[in-house]
mmCIF file of C-alpha atoms in Angstrom:
data_model
loop_
_atom_site.group_PDB
_atom_site.id
_atom_site.type_symbol
_atom_site.label_atom_id
_atom_site.label_comp_id
_atom_site.label_asym_id
_atom_site.label_seq_id
_atom_site.Cartn_x
_atom_site.Cartn_y
_atom_site.Cartn_z
ATOM 1 C CA UNK A 170 -41.527 -21.683 34.013
ATOM 2 C CA UNK A 171 -37.715 -21.806 34.088
ATOM 3 C CA UNK A 172 -36.064 -18.566 32.984
ATOM 4 C CA UNK A 173 -33.322 -18.492 30.356
ATOM 5 C CA UNK A 174 -29.679 -18.207 31.387
ATOM 6 C CA UNK A 175 -29.751 -14.429 30.899
ATOM 7 C CA UNK A 176 -32.173 -14.061 33.801
ATOM 8 C CA UNK A 177 -34.640 -12.154 31.617
ATOM 9 C CA UNK A 178 -38.176 -13.443 31.225
ATOM 10 C CA UNK A 179 -38.906 -14.920 27.771
ATOM 11 C CA UNK A 180 -40.543 -12.652 25.213
ATOM 12 C CA UNK A 181 -43.665 -13.547 23.279
ATOM 13 C CA UNK A 182 -43.342 -13.382 20.407
ATOM 14 C CA UNK A 183 -39.536 -13.803 20.640
ATOM 15 C CA UNK A 184 -37.333 -10.922 19.481
ATOM 16 C CA UNK A 185 -33.909 -11.305 17.862
ATOM 17 C CA UNK A 186 -32.343 -7.836 17.474
ATOM 18 C CA UNK A 187 -29.731 -7.200 14.774
ATOM 19 C CA UNK A 188 -28.068 -4.099 13.386
ATOM 20 C CA UNK A 189 -27.209 -5.835 10.112
ATOM 21 C CA UNK A 190 -30.017 -6.875 7.803
ATOM 22 C CA UNK A 191 -33.637 -7.951 7.709
ATOM 23 C CA UNK A 192 -36.117 -8.718 4.973
ATOM 24 C CA UNK A 193 -39.793 -9.242 4.311
ATOM 25 C CA UNK A 194 -41.837 -10.200 1.282
ATOM 26 C CA UNK A 195 -41.142 -6.958 -0.574
ATOM 27 C CA UNK A 196 -38.027 -5.288 0.860
ATOM 28 C CA UNK A 197 -34.489 -6.055 2.011
ATOM 29 C CA UNK A 198 -32.966 -3.722 4.575
ATOM 30 C CA UNK A 199 -29.228 -3.701 5.187
ATOM 31 C CA UNK A 200 -27.562 -1.479 7.787
ATOM 32 C CA UNK A 201 -30.741 0.535 8.042
ATOM 33 C CA UNK A 202 -30.852 1.251 4.295
ATOM 34 C CA UNK A 203 -32.980 -0.102 1.497
ATOM 35 C CA UNK A 204 -30.661 -2.569 -0.237
ATOM 36 C CA UNK A 205 -32.061 -2.163 -3.735
ATOM 37 C CA UNK A 206 -32.728 1.557 -3.671
ATOM 38 C CA UNK A 207 -29.871 2.947 -1.570
ATOM 39 C CA UNK A 208 -26.944 0.532 -1.681
ATOM 40 C CA UNK A 209 -26.803 -1.489 -4.898
ATOM 41 C CA UNK A 210 -24.680 0.303 -7.494
ATOM 42 C CA UNK A 211 -23.757 2.988 -4.960
ATOM 43 C CA UNK A 212 -21.648 1.152 -2.388
ATOM 44 C CA UNK A 213 -18.588 -0.929 -3.255
ATOM 45 C CA UNK A 214 -18.047 -4.366 -1.768
ATOM 46 C CA UNK A 215 -15.006 -3.323 0.258
ATOM 47 C CA UNK A 216 -16.886 -0.358 1.683
ATOM 48 C CA UNK A 217 -19.825 -2.592 2.545
ATOM 49 C CA UNK A 218 -17.610 -5.170 4.275
ATOM 50 C CA UNK A 219 -16.086 -2.462 6.474
ATOM 51 C CA UNK A 220 -19.503 -0.989 7.173
ATOM 52 C CA UNK A 221 -20.941 -4.351 8.201
ATOM 53 C CA UNK A 222 -18.170 -4.954 10.725
ATOM 54 C CA UNK A 223 -17.777 -1.465 12.178
ATOM 55 C CA UNK A 224 -21.464 -0.468 12.019
ATOM 56 C CA UNK A 225 -20.503 2.931 10.593
ATOM 57 C CA UNK A 226 -20.004 4.049 7.023
ATOM 58 C CA UNK A 227 -16.245 4.249 6.416
ATOM 59 C CA UNK A 228 -14.437 7.271 5.025
ATOM 60 C CA UNK A 229 -13.015 7.022 1.477
ATOM 61 C CA UNK A 230 -9.445 6.835 2.805
ATOM 62 C CA UNK A 231 -10.350 3.932 5.064
ATOM 63 C CA UNK A 232 -11.909 2.099 2.121
ATOM 64 C CA UNK A 233 -8.787 2.674 0.038
ATOM 65 C CA UNK A 234 -6.484 1.205 2.697
ATOM 66 C CA UNK A 235 -8.854 -1.689 3.361
ATOM 67 C CA UNK A 236 -9.209 -2.588 -0.306
ATOM 68 C CA UNK A 237 -5.430 -2.360 -0.754
ATOM 69 C CA UNK A 238 -5.128 -4.981 1.989
ATOM 70 C CA UNK A 239 -7.686 -7.207 0.256
ATOM 71 C CA UNK A 240 -5.787 -6.959 -3.023
ATOM 72 C CA UNK A 241 -2.484 -7.690 -1.246
ATOM 73 C CA UNK A 242 -3.853 -10.900 0.274
ATOM 74 C CA UNK A 243 -6.043 -12.207 -2.566
ATOM 75 C CA UNK A 244 -3.669 -14.756 -4.125
ATOM 76 C CA UNK A 245 -0.096 -15.991 -3.846
ATOM 77 C CA UNK A 246 -0.117 -18.723 -6.487
ATOM 78 C CA UNK A 247 0.022 -22.428 -5.653
ATOM 79 C CA UNK A 248 -0.079 -22.128 -1.874
ATOM 80 C CA UNK A 249 -1.382 -25.082 0.180
ATOM 81 C CA UNK A 250 -4.781 -23.385 0.401
ATOM 82 C CA UNK A 251 -5.050 -23.141 -3.395
ATOM 83 C CA UNK A 252 -3.851 -26.727 -3.871
ATOM 84 C CA UNK A 253 -6.373 -27.951 -1.287
ATOM 85 C CA UNK A 254 -9.179 -26.157 -3.126
ATOM 86 C CA UNK A 255 -8.145 -27.581 -6.508
ATOM 87 C CA UNK A 256 -7.756 -31.144 -5.233
ATOM 88 C CA UNK A 257 -11.079 -30.990 -3.422
ATOM 89 C CA UNK A 258 -12.689 -29.836 -6.648
ATOM 90 C CA UNK A 259 -10.979 -32.732 -8.454
ATOM 91 C CA UNK A 260 -12.480 -35.141 -5.932
ATOM 92 C CA UNK A 261 -15.912 -33.520 -5.796
ATOM 93 C CA UNK A 262 -16.548 -31.366 -8.885
ATOM 94 C CA UNK A 263 -20.205 -31.207 -7.919
ATOM 95 C CA UNK A 264 -19.258 -29.230 -4.756
ATOM 96 C CA UNK A 265 -17.750 -25.848 -5.540
ATOM 97 C CA UNK A 266 -18.668 -24.755 -2.032
ATOM 98 C CA UNK A 267 -16.700 -27.672 -0.594
ATOM 99 C CA UNK A 268 -13.621 -26.816 -2.663
ATOM 100 C CA UNK A 269 -13.803 -23.167 -1.656
ATOM 101 C CA UNK A 270 -14.296 -24.106 1.982
ATOM 102 C CA UNK A 271 -11.349 -26.536 1.854
ATOM 103 C CA UNK A 272 -9.058 -23.727 0.766
ATOM 104 C CA UNK A 273 -10.345 -21.350 3.436
ATOM 105 C CA UNK A 274 -9.986 -23.967 6.157
ATOM 106 C CA UNK A 275 -6.271 -24.111 5.417
ATOM 107 C CA UNK A 276 -5.799 -20.495 6.489
ATOM 108 C CA UNK A 277 -3.791 -20.895 9.686
ATOM 109 C CA UNK A 278 -0.627 -19.960 11.512
ATOM 110 C CA UNK A 279 1.634 -20.411 8.477
ATOM 111 C CA UNK A 280 -0.614 -19.135 5.700
ATOM 112 C CA UNK A 281 -2.999 -16.199 6.135
ATOM 113 C CA UNK A 282 -2.949 -16.392 9.925
ATOM 114 C CA UNK A 283 0.254 -14.324 9.990
ATOM 115 C CA UNK A 284 -1.881 -11.244 9.328
ATOM 116 C CA UNK A 285 -3.856 -11.813 12.525
ATOM 117 C CA UNK A 286 -0.807 -12.851 14.574
ATOM 118 C CA UNK A 287 1.130 -9.732 13.610
ATOM 119 C CA UNK A 288 -1.836 -7.447 14.242
ATOM 120 C CA UNK A 289 -2.452 -9.031 17.644
ATOM 121 C CA UNK A 290 1.243 -8.756 18.607
ATOM 122 C CA UNK A 291 1.395 -5.082 17.636
ATOM 123 C CA UNK A 292 -1.925 -4.312 19.322
ATOM 124 C CA UNK A 293 -0.755 -5.870 22.571
ATOM 125 C CA UNK A 294 2.433 -3.788 22.530
ATOM 126 C CA UNK A 295 0.584 -0.584 21.595
ATOM 127 C CA UNK A 296 -2.024 -1.109 24.311
ATOM 128 C CA UNK A 297 0.612 -1.815 26.930
ATOM 129 C CA UNK A 298 2.667 1.219 25.863
ATOM 130 C CA UNK A 299 -0.372 3.479 26.037
ATOM 131 C CA UNK A 300 -1.104 2.321 29.563
ATOM 132 C CA UNK A 301 2.505 2.881 30.638
ATOM 133 C CA UNK A 302 2.639 6.324 29.006
ATOM 134 C CA UNK A 303 -0.629 7.349 30.635
ATOM 135 C CA UNK A 304 0.648 6.355 34.065
ATOM 136 C CA UNK A 305 3.863 8.297 33.517
ATOM 137 C CA UNK A 306 1.983 11.387 32.413
ATOM 138 C CA UNK A 307 -0.216 11.245 35.464
ATOM 139 C CA UNK A 308 2.789 10.903 37.768
ATOM 140 C CA UNK A 309 5.285 13.222 36.135
ATOM 141 C CA UNK A 310 3.435 15.284 33.539
ATOM 142 C CA UNK A 311 5.528 13.838 30.726
ATOM 143 C CA UNK A 312 4.717 14.317 27.076
ATOM 144 C CA UNK A 313 3.436 11.624 24.778
ATOM 145 C CA UNK A 314 5.894 8.829 23.960
ATOM 146 C CA UNK A 315 6.945 8.292 20.358
ATOM 147 C CA UNK A 316 5.293 5.517 18.380
ATOM 148 C CA UNK A 317 8.524 3.571 17.967
ATOM 149 C CA UNK A 318 9.748 3.955 21.531
ATOM 150 C CA UNK A 319 10.568 0.703 23.255
ATOM 151 C CA UNK A 320 10.328 -1.547 20.193
ATOM 152 C CA UNK A 321 13.498 -3.412 21.175
ATOM 153 C CA UNK A 322 11.933 -5.010 24.239
ATOM 154 C CA UNK A 323 8.977 -6.536 22.391
ATOM 155 C CA UNK A 324 11.256 -7.806 19.608
ATOM 156 C CA UNK A 325 13.538 -9.507 22.117
ATOM 157 C CA UNK A 326 10.538 -11.081 23.835
ATOM 158 C CA UNK A 327 9.094 -12.175 20.506
ATOM 159 C CA UNK A 328 12.285 -14.034 19.682
ATOM 160 C CA UNK A 329 11.534 -16.546 22.421
ATOM 161 C CA UNK A 330 10.249 -19.914 21.155
ATOM 162 C CA UNK A 331 6.493 -20.215 20.982
ATOM 163 C CA UNK A 332 5.856 -16.470 20.769
ATOM 164 C CA UNK A 333 3.559 -15.284 18.005
ATOM 165 C CA UNK A 334 4.945 -12.172 16.409
ATOM 166 C CA UNK A 335 6.090 -10.853 13.024
ATOM 167 C CA UNK A 336 8.445 -13.543 11.678
ATOM 168 C CA UNK A 337 8.811 -12.746 7.980
ATOM 169 C CA UNK A 338 10.852 -14.941 5.657
ATOM 170 C CA UNK A 339 11.930 -12.361 3.149
ATOM 171 C CA UNK A 340 11.454 -8.826 1.861
ATOM 172 C CA UNK A 341 7.974 -7.941 0.705
ATOM 173 C CA UNK A 342 7.158 -5.585 -2.172
ATOM 174 C CA UNK A 343 3.725 -4.964 -0.671
ATOM 175 C CA UNK A 344 5.058 -3.368 2.500
ATOM 176 C CA UNK A 345 6.240 0.035 1.191
ATOM 177 C CA UNK A 346 3.191 0.347 -1.047
ATOM 178 C CA UNK A 347 0.710 -0.218 1.765
ATOM 179 C CA UNK A 348 2.659 2.065 4.107
ATOM 180 C CA UNK A 349 2.524 4.748 1.439
ATOM 181 C CA UNK A 350 -1.222 4.371 0.889
ATOM 182 C CA UNK A 351 -1.854 4.599 4.625
ATOM 183 C CA UNK A 352 0.359 7.694 4.855
ATOM 184 C CA UNK A 353 -1.416 9.375 1.942
ATOM 185 C CA UNK A 354 -4.782 8.871 3.616
ATOM 186 C CA UNK A 355 -3.732 9.919 7.121
ATOM 187 C CA UNK A 356 -4.133 6.375 8.424
ATOM 188 C CA UNK A 357 -0.577 5.493 9.358
ATOM 189 C CA UNK A 358 -1.354 4.928 12.999
ATOM 190 C CA UNK A 359 0.471 3.442 15.986
ATOM 191 C CA UNK A 360 0.411 -0.149 14.707
ATOM 192 C CA UNK A 361 2.043 0.690 11.376
ATOM 193 C CA UNK A 362 4.569 2.991 13.068
ATOM 194 C CA UNK A 363 5.452 0.257 15.545
ATOM 195 C CA UNK A 364 5.685 -2.211 12.662
ATOM 196 C CA UNK A 365 8.285 0.037 11.025
ATOM 197 C CA UNK A 366 10.113 0.422 14.351
ATOM 198 C CA UNK A 367 10.265 -3.343 14.766
ATOM 199 C CA UNK A 368 11.926 -3.546 11.363
ATOM 200 C CA UNK A 369 14.502 -0.951 12.395
ATOM 201 C CA UNK A 370 15.499 -2.649 15.659
ATOM 202 C CA UNK A 371 15.511 -6.261 14.415
ATOM 203 C CA UNK A 372 19.201 -6.179 13.393
ATOM 204 C CA UNK A 373 20.506 -4.729 16.644
ATOM 205 C CA UNK A 374 18.346 -6.913 18.891
ATOM 206 C CA UNK A 375 18.553 -10.221 17.028
ATOM 207 C CA UNK A 376 21.852 -9.780 15.213
ATOM 208 C CA UNK A 377 20.307 -10.285 11.788
ATOM 209 C CA UNK A 378 17.966 -8.459 9.434
ATOM 210 C CA UNK A 379 14.412 -9.752 9.115
ATOM 211 C CA UNK A 380 12.579 -7.743 6.453
ATOM 212 C CA UNK A 381 8.950 -7.289 7.380
ATOM 213 C CA UNK A 382 6.676 -8.812 4.763
ATOM 214 C CA UNK A 383 3.267 -8.037 3.344
ATOM 215 C CA UNK A 384 1.164 -10.306 5.550
ATOM 216 C CA UNK A 385 2.472 -8.493 8.608
ATOM 217 C CA UNK A 386 1.957 -4.987 7.262
ATOM 218 C CA UNK A 387 -1.607 -5.962 6.326
ATOM 219 C CA UNK A 388 -2.268 -6.921 9.946
ATOM 220 C CA UNK A 389 -0.848 -3.606 11.131
ATOM 221 C CA UNK A 390 -2.967 -1.644 8.634
ATOM 222 C CA UNK A 391 -6.156 -3.465 9.622
ATOM 223 C CA UNK A 392 -5.412 -2.812 13.300
ATOM 224 C CA UNK A 393 -4.914 0.889 12.566
ATOM 225 C CA UNK A 394 -8.369 0.915 10.940
ATOM 226 C CA UNK A 395 -9.721 0.002 14.373
ATOM 227 C CA UNK A 396 -11.010 -3.399 13.298
ATOM 228 C CA UNK A 397 -11.503 -6.099 15.950
ATOM 229 C CA UNK A 398 -8.211 -7.911 16.431
ATOM 230 C CA UNK A 399 -9.989 -11.250 16.760
ATOM 231 C CA UNK A 400 -11.426 -10.829 13.250
ATOM 232 C CA UNK A 401 -8.239 -9.941 11.365
ATOM 233 C CA UNK A 402 -7.847 -13.465 10.007
ATOM 234 C CA UNK A 403 -11.408 -13.216 8.747
ATOM 235 C CA UNK A 404 -10.438 -10.310 6.507
ATOM 236 C CA UNK A 405 -7.487 -12.298 5.170
ATOM 237 C CA UNK A 406 -9.895 -15.128 4.391
ATOM 238 C CA UNK A 407 -12.304 -12.687 2.749
ATOM 239 C CA UNK A 408 -9.497 -11.618 0.408
ATOM 240 C CA UNK A 409 -8.296 -15.155 -0.247
ATOM 241 C CA UNK A 410 -11.823 -16.309 -1.145
ATOM 242 C CA UNK A 411 -11.498 -14.261 -4.344
ATOM 243 C CA UNK A 412 -8.159 -15.864 -5.146
ATOM 244 C CA UNK A 413 -9.486 -19.363 -4.486
ATOM 245 C CA UNK A 414 -12.461 -18.701 -6.733
ATOM 246 C CA UNK A 415 -9.978 -17.720 -9.427
ATOM 247 C CA UNK A 416 -8.114 -21.002 -8.925
ATOM 248 C CA UNK A 417 -11.343 -22.969 -9.232
ATOM 249 C CA UNK A 418 -12.271 -21.099 -12.400
ATOM 250 C CA UNK A 419 -8.839 -21.907 -13.829
ATOM 251 C CA UNK A 420 -9.210 -25.520 -12.705
ATOM 252 C CA UNK A 421 -12.393 -25.723 -14.745
ATOM 253 C CA UNK A 422 -10.693 -24.216 -17.810
ATOM 254 C CA UNK A 423 -7.288 -25.896 -17.525
ATOM 255 C CA UNK A 424 -7.321 -28.711 -14.953
ATOM 256 C CA UNK A 425 -4.142 -29.278 -12.949
ATOM 257 C CA UNK A 426 -5.549 -31.148 -9.978
ATOM 258 C CA UNK A 427 -5.138 -34.564 -11.583
ATOM 259 C CA UNK A 428 -1.495 -33.816 -12.437
ATOM 260 C CA UNK A 429 -0.789 -32.833 -8.847
ATOM 261 C CA UNK A 430 -2.474 -35.963 -7.532
ATOM 262 C CA UNK A 431 -0.723 -38.312 -9.988
ATOM 263 C CA UNK A 432 2.655 -36.693 -9.314
ATOM 264 C CA UNK A 433 2.358 -37.578 -5.640
ATOM 265 C CA UNK A 434 0.679 -40.942 -6.190
ATOM 266 C CA UNK A 435 3.182 -42.228 -8.770
ATOM 267 C CA UNK A 436 6.176 -41.069 -6.752
ATOM 268 C CA UNK A 437 5.060 -42.382 -3.385
ATOM 269 C CA UNK A 438 7.383 -45.005 -1.916
ATOM 270 C CA UNK A 439 6.994 -47.215 1.082
ATOM 271 C CA UNK A 440 9.386 -46.619 3.988
ATOM 272 C CA UNK A 441 9.437 -49.049 6.898
ATOM 273 C CA UNK A 442 8.508 -47.504 10.251
ATOM 274 C CA UNK A 443 11.420 -46.724 12.606
ATOM 275 C CA UNK A 444 12.467 -49.780 14.567
ATOM 276 C CA UNK A 445 11.384 -52.356 11.958
#
């Protein structure tokens, strides 16, 4: 019999290990706890989401920062993701799941994806700086480098075309609030400190001020919580799912989708292709 790609012999009966949840006819177990008896009514949704990803029960301060991020990213009004959800619901009112999915699928490099891009940029710089500092300490016995040291180099590199990095478009009221919450809970780590340093050196490196906005600070805060960098966009989508559900509820109460569609349809005009 041919062995599977792992090289291990097949098991009979097959075994599919998971550290998340299982169930049988009478019980549901989640994270090693009885769902009904130990978790429901005792664990908040934000706490549970963190627990599911990290496989450890988070501290109260971590939950507070995480839930502040979720609130910060939940809704920004009539963004393309919200419009996509409403128009999909207009087209298929029998498919709430399709409308919700349409909005989530629009989370990319311009909307929602900025959180992941900023977190990944900061994490790369922090990781590289840690490696450099460790090598220097081994060679020369130097002390630990400051969190904001060397921010100018990464900012200059990030200014090159095609580089993904914090590129805010305006000041963000969420930024000082989230920084303050992280500080209060002892969770203002290297990513948030570097984020602040980037804001300080932007003017001198680029010749203009680029205020760092809320999507970026959310990425920095999530990175400081130790969450997987490749999942940061997933947390932004988790937050936005609540906002999209709100838009769909409002669309049911006070429909706007048809107005949006008719506005485009009745103002469309034919333009001959170039060269005709």
